[in-house]
CSV table of C-alpha atoms in Angstrom, one decimal:
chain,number,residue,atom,x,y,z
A,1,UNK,CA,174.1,64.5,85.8
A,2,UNK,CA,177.3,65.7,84.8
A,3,UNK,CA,177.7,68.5,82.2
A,4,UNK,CA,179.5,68.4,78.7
A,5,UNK,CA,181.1,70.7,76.0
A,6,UNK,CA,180.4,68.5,72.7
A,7,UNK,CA,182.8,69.9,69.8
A,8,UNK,CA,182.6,67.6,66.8
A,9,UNK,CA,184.5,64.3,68.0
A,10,UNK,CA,185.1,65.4,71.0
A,11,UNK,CA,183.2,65.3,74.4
A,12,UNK,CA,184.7,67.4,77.4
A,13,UNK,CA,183.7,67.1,80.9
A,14,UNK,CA,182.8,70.6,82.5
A,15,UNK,CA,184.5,69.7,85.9
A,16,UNK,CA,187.6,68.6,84.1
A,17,UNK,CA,187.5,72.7,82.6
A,18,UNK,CA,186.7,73.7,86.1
A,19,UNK,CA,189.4,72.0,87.8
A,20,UNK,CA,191.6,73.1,85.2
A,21,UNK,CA,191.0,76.9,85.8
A,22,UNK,CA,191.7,76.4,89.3
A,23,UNK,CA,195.2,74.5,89.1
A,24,UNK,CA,196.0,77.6,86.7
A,25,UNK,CA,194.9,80.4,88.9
A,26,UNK,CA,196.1,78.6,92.5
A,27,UNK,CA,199.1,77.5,90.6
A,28,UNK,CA,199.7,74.1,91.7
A,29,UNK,CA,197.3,70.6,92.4
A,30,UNK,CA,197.4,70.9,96.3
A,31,UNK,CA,195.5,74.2,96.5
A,32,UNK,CA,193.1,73.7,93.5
A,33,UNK,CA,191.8,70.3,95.3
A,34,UNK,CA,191.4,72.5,99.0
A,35,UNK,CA,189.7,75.1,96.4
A,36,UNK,CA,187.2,72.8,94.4
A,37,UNK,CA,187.2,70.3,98.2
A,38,UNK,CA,188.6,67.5,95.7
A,39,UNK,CA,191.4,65.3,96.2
A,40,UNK,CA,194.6,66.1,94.9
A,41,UNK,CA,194.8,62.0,93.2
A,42,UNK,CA,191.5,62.8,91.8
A,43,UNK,CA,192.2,66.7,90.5
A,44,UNK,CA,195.4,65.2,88.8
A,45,UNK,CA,193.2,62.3,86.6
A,46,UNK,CA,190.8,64.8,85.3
A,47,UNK,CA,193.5,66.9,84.2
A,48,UNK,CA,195.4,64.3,82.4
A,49,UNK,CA,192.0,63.1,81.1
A,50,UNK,CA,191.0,66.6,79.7
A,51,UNK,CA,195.1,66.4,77.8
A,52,UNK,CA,194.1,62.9,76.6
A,53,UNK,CA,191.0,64.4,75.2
A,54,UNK,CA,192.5,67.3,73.7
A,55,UNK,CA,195.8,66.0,72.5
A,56,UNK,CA,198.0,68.7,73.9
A,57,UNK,CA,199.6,69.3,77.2
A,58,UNK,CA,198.2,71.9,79.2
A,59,UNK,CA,200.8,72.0,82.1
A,60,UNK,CA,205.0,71.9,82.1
A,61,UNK,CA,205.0,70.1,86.2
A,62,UNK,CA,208.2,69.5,87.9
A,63,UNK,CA,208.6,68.6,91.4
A,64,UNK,CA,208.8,73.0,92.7
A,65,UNK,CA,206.3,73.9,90.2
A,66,UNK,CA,203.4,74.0,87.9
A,67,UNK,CA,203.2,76.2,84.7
A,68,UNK,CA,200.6,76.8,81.8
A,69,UNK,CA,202.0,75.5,78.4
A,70,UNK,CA,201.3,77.9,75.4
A,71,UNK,CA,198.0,75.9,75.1
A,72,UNK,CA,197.3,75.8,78.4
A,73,UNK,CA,197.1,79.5,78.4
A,74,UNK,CA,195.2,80.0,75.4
A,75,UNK,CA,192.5,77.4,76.8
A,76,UNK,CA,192.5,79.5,79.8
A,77,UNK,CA,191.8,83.4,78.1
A,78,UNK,CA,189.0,81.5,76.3
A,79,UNK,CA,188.1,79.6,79.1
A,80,UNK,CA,187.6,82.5,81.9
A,81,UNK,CA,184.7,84.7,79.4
A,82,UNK,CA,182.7,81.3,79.2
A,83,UNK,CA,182.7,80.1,82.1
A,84,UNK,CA,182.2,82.8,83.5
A,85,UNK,CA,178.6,82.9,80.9
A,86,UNK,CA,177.5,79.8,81.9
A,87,UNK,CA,177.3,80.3,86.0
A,88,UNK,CA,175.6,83.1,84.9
A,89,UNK,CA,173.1,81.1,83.3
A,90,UNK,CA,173.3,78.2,85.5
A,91,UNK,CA,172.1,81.6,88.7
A,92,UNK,CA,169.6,82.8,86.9
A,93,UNK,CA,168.3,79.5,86.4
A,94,UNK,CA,167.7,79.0,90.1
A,95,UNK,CA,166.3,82.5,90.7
A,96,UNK,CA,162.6,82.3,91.9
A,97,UNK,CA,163.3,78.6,92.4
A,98,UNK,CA,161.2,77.7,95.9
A,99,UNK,CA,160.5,74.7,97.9
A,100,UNK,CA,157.5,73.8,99.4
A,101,UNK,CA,157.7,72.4,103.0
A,102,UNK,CA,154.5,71.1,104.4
A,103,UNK,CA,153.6,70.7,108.6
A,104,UNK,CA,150.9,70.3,110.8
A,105,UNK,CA,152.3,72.0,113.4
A,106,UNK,CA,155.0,73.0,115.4
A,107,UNK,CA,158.0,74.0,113.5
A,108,UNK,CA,161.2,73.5,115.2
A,109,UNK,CA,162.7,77.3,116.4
A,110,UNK,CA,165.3,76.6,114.4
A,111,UNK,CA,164.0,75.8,111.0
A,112,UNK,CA,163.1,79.4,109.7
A,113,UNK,CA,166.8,80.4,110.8
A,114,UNK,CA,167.6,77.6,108.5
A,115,UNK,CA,165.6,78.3,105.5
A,116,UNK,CA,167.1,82.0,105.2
A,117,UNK,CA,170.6,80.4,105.3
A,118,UNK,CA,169.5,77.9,102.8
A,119,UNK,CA,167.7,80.6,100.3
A,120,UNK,CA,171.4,82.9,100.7
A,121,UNK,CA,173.5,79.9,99.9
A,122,UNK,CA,171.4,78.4,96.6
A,123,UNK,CA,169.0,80.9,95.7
A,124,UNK,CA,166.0,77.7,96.5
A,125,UNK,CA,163.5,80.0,99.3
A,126,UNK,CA,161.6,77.9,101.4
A,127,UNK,CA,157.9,78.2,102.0
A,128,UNK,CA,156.1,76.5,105.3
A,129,UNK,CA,152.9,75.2,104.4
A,130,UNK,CA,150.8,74.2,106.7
A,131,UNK,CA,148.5,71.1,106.4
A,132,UNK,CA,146.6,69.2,108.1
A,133,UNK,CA,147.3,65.3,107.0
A,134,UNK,CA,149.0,62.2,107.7
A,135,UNK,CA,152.3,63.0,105.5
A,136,UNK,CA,151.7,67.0,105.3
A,137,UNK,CA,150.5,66.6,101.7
A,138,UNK,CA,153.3,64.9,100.2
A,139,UNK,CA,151.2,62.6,99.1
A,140,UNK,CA,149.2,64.5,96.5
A,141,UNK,CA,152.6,66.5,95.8
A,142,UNK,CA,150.9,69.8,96.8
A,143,UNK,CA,154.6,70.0,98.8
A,144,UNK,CA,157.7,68.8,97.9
A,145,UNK,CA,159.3,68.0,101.7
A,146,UNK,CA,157.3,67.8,104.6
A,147,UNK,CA,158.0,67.7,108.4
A,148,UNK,CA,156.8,64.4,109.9
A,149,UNK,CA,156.7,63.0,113.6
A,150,UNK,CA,156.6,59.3,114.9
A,151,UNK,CA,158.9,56.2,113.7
A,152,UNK,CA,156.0,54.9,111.4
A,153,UNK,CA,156.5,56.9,108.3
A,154,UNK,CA,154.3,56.2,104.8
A,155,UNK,CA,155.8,54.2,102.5
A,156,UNK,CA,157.3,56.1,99.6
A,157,UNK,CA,159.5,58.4,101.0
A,158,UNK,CA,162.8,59.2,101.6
A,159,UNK,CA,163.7,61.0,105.0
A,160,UNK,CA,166.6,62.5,107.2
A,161,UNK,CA,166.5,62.4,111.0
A,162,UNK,CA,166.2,65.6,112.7
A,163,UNK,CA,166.2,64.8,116.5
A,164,UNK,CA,164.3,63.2,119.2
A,165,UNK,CA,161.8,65.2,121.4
A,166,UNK,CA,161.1,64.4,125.1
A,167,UNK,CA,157.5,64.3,125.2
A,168,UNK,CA,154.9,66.0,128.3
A,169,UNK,CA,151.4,65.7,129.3
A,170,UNK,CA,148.4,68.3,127.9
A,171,UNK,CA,145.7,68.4,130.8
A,172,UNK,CA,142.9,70.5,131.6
A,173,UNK,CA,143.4,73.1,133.6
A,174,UNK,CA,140.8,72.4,136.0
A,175,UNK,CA,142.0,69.2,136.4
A,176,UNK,CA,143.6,67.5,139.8
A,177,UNK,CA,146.3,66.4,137.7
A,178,UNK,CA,147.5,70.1,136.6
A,179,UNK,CA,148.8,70.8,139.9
A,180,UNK,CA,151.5,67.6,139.5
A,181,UNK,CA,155.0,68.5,139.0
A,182,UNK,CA,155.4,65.4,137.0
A,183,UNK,CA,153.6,62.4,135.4
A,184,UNK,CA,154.1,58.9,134.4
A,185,UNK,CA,153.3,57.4,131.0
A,186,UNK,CA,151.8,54.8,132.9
A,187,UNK,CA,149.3,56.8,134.8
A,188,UNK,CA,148.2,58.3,131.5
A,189,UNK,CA,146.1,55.3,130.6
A,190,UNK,CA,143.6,55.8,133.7
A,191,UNK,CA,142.5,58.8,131.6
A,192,UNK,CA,140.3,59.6,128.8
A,193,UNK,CA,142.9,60.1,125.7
A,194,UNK,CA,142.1,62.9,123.0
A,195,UNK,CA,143.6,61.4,120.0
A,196,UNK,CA,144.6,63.8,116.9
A,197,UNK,CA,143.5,60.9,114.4
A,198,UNK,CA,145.3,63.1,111.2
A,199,UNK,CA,148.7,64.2,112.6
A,200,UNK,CA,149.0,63.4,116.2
A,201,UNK,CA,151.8,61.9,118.1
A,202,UNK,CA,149.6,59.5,120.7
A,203,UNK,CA,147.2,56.9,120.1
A,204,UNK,CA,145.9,54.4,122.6
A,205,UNK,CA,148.5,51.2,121.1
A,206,UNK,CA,150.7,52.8,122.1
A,207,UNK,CA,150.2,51.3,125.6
A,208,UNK,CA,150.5,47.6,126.4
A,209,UNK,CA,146.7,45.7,126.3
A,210,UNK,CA,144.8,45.6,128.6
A,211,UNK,CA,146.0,48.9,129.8
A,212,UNK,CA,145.2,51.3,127.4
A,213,UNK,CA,143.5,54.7,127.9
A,214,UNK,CA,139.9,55.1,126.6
A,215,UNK,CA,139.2,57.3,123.7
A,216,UNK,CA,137.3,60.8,124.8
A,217,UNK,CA,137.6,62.6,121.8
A,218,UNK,CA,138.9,62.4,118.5
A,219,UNK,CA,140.1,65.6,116.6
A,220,UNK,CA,141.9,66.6,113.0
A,221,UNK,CA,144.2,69.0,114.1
A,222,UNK,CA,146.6,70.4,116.5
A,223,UNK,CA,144.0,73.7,117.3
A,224,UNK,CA,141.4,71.3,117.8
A,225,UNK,CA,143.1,68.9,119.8
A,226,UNK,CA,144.3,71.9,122.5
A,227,UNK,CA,140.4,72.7,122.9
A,228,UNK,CA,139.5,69.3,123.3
A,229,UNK,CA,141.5,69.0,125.9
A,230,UNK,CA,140.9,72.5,127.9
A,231,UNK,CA,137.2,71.4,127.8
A,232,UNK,CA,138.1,68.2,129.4
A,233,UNK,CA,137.3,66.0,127.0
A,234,UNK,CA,140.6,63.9,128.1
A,235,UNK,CA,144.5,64.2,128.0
A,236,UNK,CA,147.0,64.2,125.5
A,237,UNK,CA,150.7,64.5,125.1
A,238,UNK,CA,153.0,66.5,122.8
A,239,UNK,CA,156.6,67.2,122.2
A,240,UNK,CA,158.0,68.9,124.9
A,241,UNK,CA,159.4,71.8,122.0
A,242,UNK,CA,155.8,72.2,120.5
A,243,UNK,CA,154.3,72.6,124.1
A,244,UNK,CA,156.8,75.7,124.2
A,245,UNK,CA,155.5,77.3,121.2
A,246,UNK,CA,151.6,76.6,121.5
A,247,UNK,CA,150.2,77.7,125.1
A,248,UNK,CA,146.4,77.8,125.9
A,249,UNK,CA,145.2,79.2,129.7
A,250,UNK,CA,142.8,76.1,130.0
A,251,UNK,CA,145.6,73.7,129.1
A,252,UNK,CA,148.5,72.8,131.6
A,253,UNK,CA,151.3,70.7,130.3
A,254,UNK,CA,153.3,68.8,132.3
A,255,UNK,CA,156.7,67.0,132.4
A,256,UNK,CA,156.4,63.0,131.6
A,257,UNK,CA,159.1,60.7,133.9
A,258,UNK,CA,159.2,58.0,130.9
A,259,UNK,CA,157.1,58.7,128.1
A,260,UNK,CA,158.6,57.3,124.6
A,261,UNK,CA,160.4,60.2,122.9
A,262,UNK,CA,158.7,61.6,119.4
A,263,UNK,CA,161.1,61.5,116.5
A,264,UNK,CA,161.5,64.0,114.0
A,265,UNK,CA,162.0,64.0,110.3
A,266,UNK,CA,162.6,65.7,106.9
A,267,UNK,CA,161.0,63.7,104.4
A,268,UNK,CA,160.6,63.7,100.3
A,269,UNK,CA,159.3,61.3,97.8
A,270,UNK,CA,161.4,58.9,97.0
A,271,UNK,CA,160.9,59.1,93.4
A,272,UNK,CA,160.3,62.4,91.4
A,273,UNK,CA,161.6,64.8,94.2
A,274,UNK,CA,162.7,68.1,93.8
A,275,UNK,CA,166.4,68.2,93.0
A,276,UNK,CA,167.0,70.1,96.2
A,277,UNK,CA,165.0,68.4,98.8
A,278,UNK,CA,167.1,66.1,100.2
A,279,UNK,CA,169.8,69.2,100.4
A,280,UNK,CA,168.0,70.7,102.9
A,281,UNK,CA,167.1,67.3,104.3
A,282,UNK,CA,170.6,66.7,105.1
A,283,UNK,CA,171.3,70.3,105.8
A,284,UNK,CA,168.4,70.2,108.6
A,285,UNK,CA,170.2,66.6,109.8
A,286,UNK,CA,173.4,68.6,110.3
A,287,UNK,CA,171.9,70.6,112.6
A,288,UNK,CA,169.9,68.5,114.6
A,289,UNK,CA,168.8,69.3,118.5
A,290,UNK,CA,169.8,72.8,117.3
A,291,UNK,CA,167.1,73.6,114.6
A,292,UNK,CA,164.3,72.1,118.0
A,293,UNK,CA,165.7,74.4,120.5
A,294,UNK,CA,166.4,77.1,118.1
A,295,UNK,CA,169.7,77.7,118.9
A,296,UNK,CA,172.8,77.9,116.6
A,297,UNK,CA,175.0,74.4,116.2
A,298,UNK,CA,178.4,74.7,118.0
């Protein structure tokens, strides 16, 4: 929404005031767009826009240079105090400002990284929030983004793609199959399969029919899932990035040959969102594989 100074008849547009200090203090159009990332085209309609407005000229330009007018400079001693006021207010506005990001489990490495970054650069902190439901509680709007796994995402929501996660196998322990070096997807299926009904990554369809594992256990959560499995209850499988982060000594997970990749997301209503969730959506997107391996984007 843009922002306006209203004075009587007439009705000034805040960037046209902003881009207005800047060709005044850079002195010249080229380096007031690289200042305000605006093109130089665009930079030099708002200016003539905010003279049209005001009916006075605000800047004697010839081809070598670029110099306040009388006017020009009284506009700008007024202009600097209030400007100056108003990011005030505009800071202090954001200040305790938070957003509320919901998982089940597994944060990337990266993400906390991220969130600091985030918090110095708009004054929005981020708090994790961990939940144990389908979309992380974005439904009931107890968060306002949530981290979400799968290419099946609930209706209603906007989201930005993270990154794709190879995927391995959870197995007992005590199982023959621990001591593979590696497993197929297809092999899976002759297996009992603990399925994480709330905010698991596997479910029996995702074989072809006729030749899909049997269901051993049914859980509601990552924690419970891991015990299922080191009781023996069945198998499982998991981004190979969470398997990293969560160990257990009665579980072994091992690498999968072909098993579909999980897909990652950021996601946020699509209606009534926070005014800053899809920044860090799109901030997270930048940064992709980085933010699930934790390292810092080259």
């Amino acid at each position: 929404m843009a922002h306006h100074l209203c004075s009587g008849r007439m009705d000034v547009d805040l960037r046209h005031l902003r881009g207005f200090l800047a060709v005044a203090e850079e002195g010249g159009f080229t380096a007031a767009g690289r200042r305000l990332h605006v093109a130089q085209p665009t930079l030099t309609r708002n200016i003539r826009a905010l003279e049209e407005t005001l009916g006075v000229r605000l800047f004697d330009r010839t081809t070598r240079r670029t110099e306040l007018t009388a006017k020009g400079a009284e506009l700008h001693r007024a202009l600097v105090p209030l400007l100056r006021q108003l990011d005030a207010v505009l800071d202090e506005m954001c200040e305790g400002e938070r957003l509320r990001l919901g998982f089940s489990w597994g944060l990337p490495d990266g993400l906390a990284r991220l969130a600091a970054r985030f918090d110095g650069e708009t004054g929005v902190s981020v708090e994790f929030v961990r939940c144990d439901s389908p979309a992380a509680r974005l439904e009931t709007g107890d968060v306002d983004l949530a981290l979400l796994r799968g290419t099946r995402l609930p209706r209603g929501l906007r989201s930005a793609f993270l990154y794709d996660d190879s995927r391995v196998a959870a197995v007992p322990a005590f199982w023959p199959l621990a001591a593979r070096r590696e497993l197929s997807w297809a092999e899976l299926a002759d297996w009992p399969l603990v399925v994480n009904t709330r905010s698991g990554v596997t479910t029996p369809d995702m074989w072809p029919p006729g030749e899909r594992p049997v269901v051993g256990a049914e859980c509601g959560n990552y924690d419970e899932w891991l015990e299922k499995v080191a009781l023996g209850l069945g198998v499982g499988t998991a981004p190979a990035a969470t398997a990293r982060r969560y160990s257990h000594p009665e579980v072994r997970f091992v690498p999968l040959s072909d098993g579909p990749a999980v897909s990652t997301h950021l996601a946020y209503p699509s209606h009534g969102a926070h005014p800053r969730a899809a920044l860090l959506a799109n901030v997270a997107a930048r940064e992709g594989v980085a933010l699930r391996d934790g390292s810092e984007r080259g």
